PDB file of C-alpha atoms in Angstrom:
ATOM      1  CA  UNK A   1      33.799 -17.560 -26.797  1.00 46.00           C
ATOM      2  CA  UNK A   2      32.240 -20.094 -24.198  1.00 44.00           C
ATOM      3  CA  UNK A   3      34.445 -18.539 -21.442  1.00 51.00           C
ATOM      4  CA  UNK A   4      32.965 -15.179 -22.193  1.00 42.00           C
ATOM      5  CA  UNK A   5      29.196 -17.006 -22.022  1.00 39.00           C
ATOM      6  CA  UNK A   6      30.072 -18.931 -19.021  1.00 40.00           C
ATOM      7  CA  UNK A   7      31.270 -15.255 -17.549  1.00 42.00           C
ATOM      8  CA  UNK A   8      28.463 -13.405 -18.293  1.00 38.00           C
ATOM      9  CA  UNK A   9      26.168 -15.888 -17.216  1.00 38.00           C
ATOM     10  CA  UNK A  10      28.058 -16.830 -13.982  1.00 41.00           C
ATOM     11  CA  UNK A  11      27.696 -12.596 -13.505  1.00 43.00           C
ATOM     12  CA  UNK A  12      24.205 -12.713 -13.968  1.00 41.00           C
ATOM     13  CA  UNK A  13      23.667 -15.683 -11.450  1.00 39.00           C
ATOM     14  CA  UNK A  14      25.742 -13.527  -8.949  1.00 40.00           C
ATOM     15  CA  UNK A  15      23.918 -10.609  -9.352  1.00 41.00           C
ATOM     16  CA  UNK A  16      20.354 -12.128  -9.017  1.00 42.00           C
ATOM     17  CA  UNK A  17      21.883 -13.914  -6.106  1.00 42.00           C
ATOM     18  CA  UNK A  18      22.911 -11.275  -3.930  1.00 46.00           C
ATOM     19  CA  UNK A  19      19.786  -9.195  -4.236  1.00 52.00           C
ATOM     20  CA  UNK A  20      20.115  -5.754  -2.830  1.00 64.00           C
ATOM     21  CA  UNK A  21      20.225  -5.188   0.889  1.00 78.00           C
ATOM     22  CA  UNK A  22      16.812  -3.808   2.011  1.00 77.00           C
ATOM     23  CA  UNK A  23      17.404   0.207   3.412  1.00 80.00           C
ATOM     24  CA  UNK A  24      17.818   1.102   6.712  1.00 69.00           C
ATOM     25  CA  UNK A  25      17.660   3.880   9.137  1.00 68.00           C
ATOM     26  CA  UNK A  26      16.548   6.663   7.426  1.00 73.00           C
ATOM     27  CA  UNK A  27      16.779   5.950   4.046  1.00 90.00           C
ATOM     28  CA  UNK A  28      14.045   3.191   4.799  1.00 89.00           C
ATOM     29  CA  UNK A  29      11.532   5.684   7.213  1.00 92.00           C
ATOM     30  CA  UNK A  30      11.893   7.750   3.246  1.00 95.00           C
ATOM     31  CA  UNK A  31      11.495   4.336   1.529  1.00 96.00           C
ATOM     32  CA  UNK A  32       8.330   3.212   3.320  1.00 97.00           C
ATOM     33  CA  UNK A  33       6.761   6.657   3.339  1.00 97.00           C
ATOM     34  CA  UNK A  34       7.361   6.794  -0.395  1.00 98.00           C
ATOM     35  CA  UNK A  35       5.760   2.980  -0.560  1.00 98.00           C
ATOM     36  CA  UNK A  36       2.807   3.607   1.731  1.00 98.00           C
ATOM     37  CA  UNK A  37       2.215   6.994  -0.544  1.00 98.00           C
ATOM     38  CA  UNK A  38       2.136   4.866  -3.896  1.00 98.00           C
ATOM     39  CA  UNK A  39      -0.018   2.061  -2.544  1.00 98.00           C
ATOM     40  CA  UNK A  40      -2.547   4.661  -0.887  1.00 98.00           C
ATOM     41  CA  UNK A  41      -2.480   6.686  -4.508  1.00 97.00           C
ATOM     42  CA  UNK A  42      -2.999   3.100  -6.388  1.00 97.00           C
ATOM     43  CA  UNK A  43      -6.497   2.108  -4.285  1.00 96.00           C
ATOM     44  CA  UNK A  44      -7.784   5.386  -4.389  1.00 96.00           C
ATOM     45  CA  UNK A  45      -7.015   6.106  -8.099  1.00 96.00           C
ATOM     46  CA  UNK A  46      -6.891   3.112  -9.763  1.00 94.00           C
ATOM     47  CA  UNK A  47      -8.132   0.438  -7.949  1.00 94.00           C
ATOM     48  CA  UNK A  48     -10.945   1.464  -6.132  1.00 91.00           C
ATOM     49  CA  UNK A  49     -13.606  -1.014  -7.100  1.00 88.00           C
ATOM     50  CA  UNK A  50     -15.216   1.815  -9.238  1.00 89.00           C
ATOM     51  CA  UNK A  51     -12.537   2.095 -12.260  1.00 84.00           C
ATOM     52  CA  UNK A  52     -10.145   4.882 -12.642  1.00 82.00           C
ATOM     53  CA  UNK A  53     -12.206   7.809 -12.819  1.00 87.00           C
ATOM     54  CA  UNK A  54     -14.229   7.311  -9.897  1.00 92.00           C
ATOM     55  CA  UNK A  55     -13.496   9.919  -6.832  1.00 95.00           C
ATOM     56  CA  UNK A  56     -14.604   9.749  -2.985  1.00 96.00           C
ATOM     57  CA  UNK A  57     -15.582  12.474  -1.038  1.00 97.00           C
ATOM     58  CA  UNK A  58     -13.170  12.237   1.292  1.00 98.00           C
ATOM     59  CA  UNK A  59      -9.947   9.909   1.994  1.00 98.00           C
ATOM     60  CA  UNK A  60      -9.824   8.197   5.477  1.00 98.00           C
ATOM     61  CA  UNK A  61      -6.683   6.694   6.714  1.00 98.00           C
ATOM     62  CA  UNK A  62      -6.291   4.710   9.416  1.00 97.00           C
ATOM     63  CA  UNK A  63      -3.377   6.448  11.307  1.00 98.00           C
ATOM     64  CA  UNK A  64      -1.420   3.244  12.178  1.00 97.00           C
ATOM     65  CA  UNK A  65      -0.606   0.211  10.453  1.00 96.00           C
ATOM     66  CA  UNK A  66      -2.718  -2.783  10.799  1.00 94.00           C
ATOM     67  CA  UNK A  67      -0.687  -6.154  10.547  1.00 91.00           C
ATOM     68  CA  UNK A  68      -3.134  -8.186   8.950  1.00 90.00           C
ATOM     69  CA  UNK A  69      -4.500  -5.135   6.676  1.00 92.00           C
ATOM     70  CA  UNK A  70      -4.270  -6.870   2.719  1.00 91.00           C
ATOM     71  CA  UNK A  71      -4.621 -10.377   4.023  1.00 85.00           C
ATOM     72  CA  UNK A  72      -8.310 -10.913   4.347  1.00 69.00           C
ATOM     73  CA  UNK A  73      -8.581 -11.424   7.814  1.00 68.00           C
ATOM     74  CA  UNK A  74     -10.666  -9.158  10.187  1.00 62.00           C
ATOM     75  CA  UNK A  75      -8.775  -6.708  12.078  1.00 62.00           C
ATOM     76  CA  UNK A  76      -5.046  -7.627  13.291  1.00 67.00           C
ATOM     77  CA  UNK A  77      -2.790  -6.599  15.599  1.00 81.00           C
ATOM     78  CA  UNK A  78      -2.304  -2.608  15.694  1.00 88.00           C
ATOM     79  CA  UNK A  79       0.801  -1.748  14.765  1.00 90.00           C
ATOM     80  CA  UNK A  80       2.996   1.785  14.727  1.00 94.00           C
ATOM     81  CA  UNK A  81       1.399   4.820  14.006  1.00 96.00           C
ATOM     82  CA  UNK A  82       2.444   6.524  10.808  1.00 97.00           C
ATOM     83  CA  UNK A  83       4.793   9.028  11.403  1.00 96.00           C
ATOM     84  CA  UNK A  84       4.608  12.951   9.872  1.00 97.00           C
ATOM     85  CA  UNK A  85       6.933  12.153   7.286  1.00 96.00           C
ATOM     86  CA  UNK A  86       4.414   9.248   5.886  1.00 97.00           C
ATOM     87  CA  UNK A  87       1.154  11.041   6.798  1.00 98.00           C
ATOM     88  CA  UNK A  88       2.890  13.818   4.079  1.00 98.00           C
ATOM     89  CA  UNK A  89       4.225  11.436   1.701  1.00 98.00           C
ATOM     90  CA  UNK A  90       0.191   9.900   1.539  1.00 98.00           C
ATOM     91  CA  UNK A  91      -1.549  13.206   1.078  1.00 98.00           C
ATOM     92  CA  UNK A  92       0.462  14.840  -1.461  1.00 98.00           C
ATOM     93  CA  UNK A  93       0.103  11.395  -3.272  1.00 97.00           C
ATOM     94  CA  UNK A  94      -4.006  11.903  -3.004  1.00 97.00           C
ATOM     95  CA  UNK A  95      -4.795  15.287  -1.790  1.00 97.00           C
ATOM     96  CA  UNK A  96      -5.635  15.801  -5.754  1.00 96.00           C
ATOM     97  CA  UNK A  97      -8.375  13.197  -6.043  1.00 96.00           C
ATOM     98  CA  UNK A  98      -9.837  14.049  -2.525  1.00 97.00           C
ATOM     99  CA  UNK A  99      -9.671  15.818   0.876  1.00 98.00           C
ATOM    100  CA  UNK A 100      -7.486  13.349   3.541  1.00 98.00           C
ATOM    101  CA  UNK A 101      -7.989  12.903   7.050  1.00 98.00           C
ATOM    102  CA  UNK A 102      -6.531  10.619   9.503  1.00 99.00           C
ATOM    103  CA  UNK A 103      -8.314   8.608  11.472  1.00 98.00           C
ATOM    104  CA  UNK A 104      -7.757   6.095  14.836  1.00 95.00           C
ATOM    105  CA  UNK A 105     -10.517   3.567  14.934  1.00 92.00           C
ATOM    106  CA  UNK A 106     -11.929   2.739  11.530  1.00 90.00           C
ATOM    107  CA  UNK A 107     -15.192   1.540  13.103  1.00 92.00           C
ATOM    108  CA  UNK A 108     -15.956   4.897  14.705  1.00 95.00           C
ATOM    109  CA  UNK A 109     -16.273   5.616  10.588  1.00 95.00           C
ATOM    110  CA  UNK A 110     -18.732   2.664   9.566  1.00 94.00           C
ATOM    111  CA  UNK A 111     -22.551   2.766  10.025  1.00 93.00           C
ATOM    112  CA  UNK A 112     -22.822  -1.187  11.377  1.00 92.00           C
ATOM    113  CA  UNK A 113     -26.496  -0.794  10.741  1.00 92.00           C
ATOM    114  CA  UNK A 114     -26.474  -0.070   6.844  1.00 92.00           C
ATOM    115  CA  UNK A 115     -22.603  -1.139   6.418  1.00 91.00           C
ATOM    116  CA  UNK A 116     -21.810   2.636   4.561  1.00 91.00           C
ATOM    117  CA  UNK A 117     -19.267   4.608   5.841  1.00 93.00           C
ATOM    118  CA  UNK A 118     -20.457   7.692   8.114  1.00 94.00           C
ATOM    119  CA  UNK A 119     -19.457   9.759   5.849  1.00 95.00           C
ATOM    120  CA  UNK A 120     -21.189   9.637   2.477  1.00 95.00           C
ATOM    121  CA  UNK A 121     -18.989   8.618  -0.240  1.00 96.00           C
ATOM    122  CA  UNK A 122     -15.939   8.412   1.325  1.00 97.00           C
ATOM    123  CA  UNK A 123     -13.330   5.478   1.663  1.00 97.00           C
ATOM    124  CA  UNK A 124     -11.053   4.468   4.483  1.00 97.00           C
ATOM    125  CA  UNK A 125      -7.802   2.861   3.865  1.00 98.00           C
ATOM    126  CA  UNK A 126      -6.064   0.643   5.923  1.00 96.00           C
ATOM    127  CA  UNK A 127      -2.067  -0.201   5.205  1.00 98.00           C
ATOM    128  CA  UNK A 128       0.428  -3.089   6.382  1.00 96.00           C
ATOM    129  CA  UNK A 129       3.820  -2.908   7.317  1.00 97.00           C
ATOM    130  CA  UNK A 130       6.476  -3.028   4.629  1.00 98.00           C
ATOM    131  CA  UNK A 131       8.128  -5.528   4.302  1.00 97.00           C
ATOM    132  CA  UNK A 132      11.105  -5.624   1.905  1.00 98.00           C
ATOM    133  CA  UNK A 133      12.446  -8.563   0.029  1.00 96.00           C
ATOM    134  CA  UNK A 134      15.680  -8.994  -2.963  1.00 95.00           C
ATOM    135  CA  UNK A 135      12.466  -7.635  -5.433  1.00 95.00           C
ATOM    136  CA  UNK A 136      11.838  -4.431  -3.861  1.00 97.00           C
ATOM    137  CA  UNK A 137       8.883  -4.490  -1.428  1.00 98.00           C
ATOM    138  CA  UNK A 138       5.516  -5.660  -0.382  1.00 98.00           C
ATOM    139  CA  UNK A 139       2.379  -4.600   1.517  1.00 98.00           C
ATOM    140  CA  UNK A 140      -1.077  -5.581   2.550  1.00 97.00           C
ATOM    141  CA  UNK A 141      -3.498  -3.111   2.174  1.00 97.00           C
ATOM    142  CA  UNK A 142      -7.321  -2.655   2.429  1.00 95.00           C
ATOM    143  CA  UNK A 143     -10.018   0.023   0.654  1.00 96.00           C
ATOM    144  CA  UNK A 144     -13.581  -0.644   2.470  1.00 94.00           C
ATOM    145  CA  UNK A 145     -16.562   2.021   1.196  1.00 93.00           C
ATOM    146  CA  UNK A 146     -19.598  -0.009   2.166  1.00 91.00           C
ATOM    147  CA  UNK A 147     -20.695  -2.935   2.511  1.00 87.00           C
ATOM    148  CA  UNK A 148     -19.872  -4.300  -1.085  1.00 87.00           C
ATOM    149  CA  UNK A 149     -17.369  -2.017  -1.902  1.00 90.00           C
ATOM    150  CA  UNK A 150     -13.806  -3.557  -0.600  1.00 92.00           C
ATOM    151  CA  UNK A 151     -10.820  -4.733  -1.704  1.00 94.00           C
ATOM    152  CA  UNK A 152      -8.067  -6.703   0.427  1.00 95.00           C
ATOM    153  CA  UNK A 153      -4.742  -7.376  -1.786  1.00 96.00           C
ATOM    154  CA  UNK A 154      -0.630  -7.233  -1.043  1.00 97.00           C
ATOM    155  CA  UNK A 155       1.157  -5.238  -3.445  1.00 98.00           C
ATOM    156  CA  UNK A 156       4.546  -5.610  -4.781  1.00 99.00           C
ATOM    157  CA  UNK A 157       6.753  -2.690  -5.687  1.00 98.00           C
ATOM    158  CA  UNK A 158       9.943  -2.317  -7.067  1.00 97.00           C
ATOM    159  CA  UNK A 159      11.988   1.011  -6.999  1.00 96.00           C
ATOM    160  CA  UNK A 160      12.397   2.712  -9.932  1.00 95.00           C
ATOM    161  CA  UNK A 161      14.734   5.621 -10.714  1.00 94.00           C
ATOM    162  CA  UNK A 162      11.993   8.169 -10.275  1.00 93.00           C
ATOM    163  CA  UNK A 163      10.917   6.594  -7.043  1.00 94.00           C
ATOM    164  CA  UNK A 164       8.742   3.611  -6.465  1.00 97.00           C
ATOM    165  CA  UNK A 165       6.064   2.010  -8.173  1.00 97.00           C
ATOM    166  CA  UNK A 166       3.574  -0.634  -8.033  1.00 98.00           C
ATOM    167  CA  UNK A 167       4.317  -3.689  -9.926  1.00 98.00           C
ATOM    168  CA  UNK A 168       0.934  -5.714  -9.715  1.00 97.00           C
ATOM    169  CA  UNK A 169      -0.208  -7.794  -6.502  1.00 97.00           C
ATOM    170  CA  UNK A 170       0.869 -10.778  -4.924  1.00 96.00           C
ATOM    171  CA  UNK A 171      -1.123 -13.731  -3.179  1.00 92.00           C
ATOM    172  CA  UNK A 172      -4.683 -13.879  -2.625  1.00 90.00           C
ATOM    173  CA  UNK A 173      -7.286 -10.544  -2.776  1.00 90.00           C
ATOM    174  CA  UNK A 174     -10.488  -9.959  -1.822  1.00 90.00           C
ATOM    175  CA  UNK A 175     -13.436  -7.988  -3.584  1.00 89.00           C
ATOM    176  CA  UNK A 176     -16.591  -6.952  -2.809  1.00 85.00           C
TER     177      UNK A 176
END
């Protein structure tokens, strides 16, 4: 009886040990398409600073990743633009709530004068890389609709059989 304890156990330990390997080549341009879509459909839906049944006029994206997006610093580094497969991943994840656009300079989008966005009652979204880890994956991402209406947070996800899904947050956020 111990042996089979000390077994299962020692199995256990092994398996939370090795992790699984984070995807490459192609299966991770799918993975991080399908990520970016669920984070993009969680701030707009869910956690938009308004409550769940809240919808904007019109979804901006910022059409490349921002490496400090999600970490509460100002603007970072620009990073790779999203490619077709992720700019169709995010809008059939939000098309329903709202019309989508992509957009290259966020600022061209914000009235500095009145901090609203140009276009009333619309959000812009700005995502991180992904980065993947032995729980699944994480990534920075910011919602900004005027001047106290933000939100800066990382999210963790973790792939589930019908795809992935966001798990909660990690590290510090940002609201305002």
């Amino acid at each position: 009886m111990l042996r089979t304890v000390t077994a299962v156990v020692a199995g256990c330990l092994l398996v939370v040990a090795c992790g699984t390997d984070p995807p490459s080549g192609v299966d991770r341009a799918i993975a991080e398409a399908a990520i970016h879509a669920a984070v993009t459909r969680q701030l707009v839906e869910f956690d938009n600073t308004f409550g769940p049944d809240h919808r904007f006029t019109e979804v901006l994206i910022v059409d490349h990743l921002e490496t400090r997006a999600g970490d509460g610093e100002p603007e970072g580094g620009r990073g790779a633009s999203l490619t077709d497969g992720r700019r169709s991943a995010i809008r059939a994840a939000v098309e329903h709530l709202a019309p989508v656009r992509f957009i290259d300079n966020r600022s061209a989008y914000i009235r500095q004068d009145v901090l609203q966005p140009t276009i009333p009652g619309s959000v812009i979204i700005t995502l991180a890389p992904v980065e993947f880890d032995n729980e699944g994956a994480t990534v920075g991402a910011d919602l900004w609709c005027g001047g106290v209406c933000g939100l800066r947070l990382t999210y963790r996800l973790t792939e589930e059989p019908d795809g992935w899904t966001v798990t909660g947050t990690e590290g510090p956020w940002s609201i305002s």
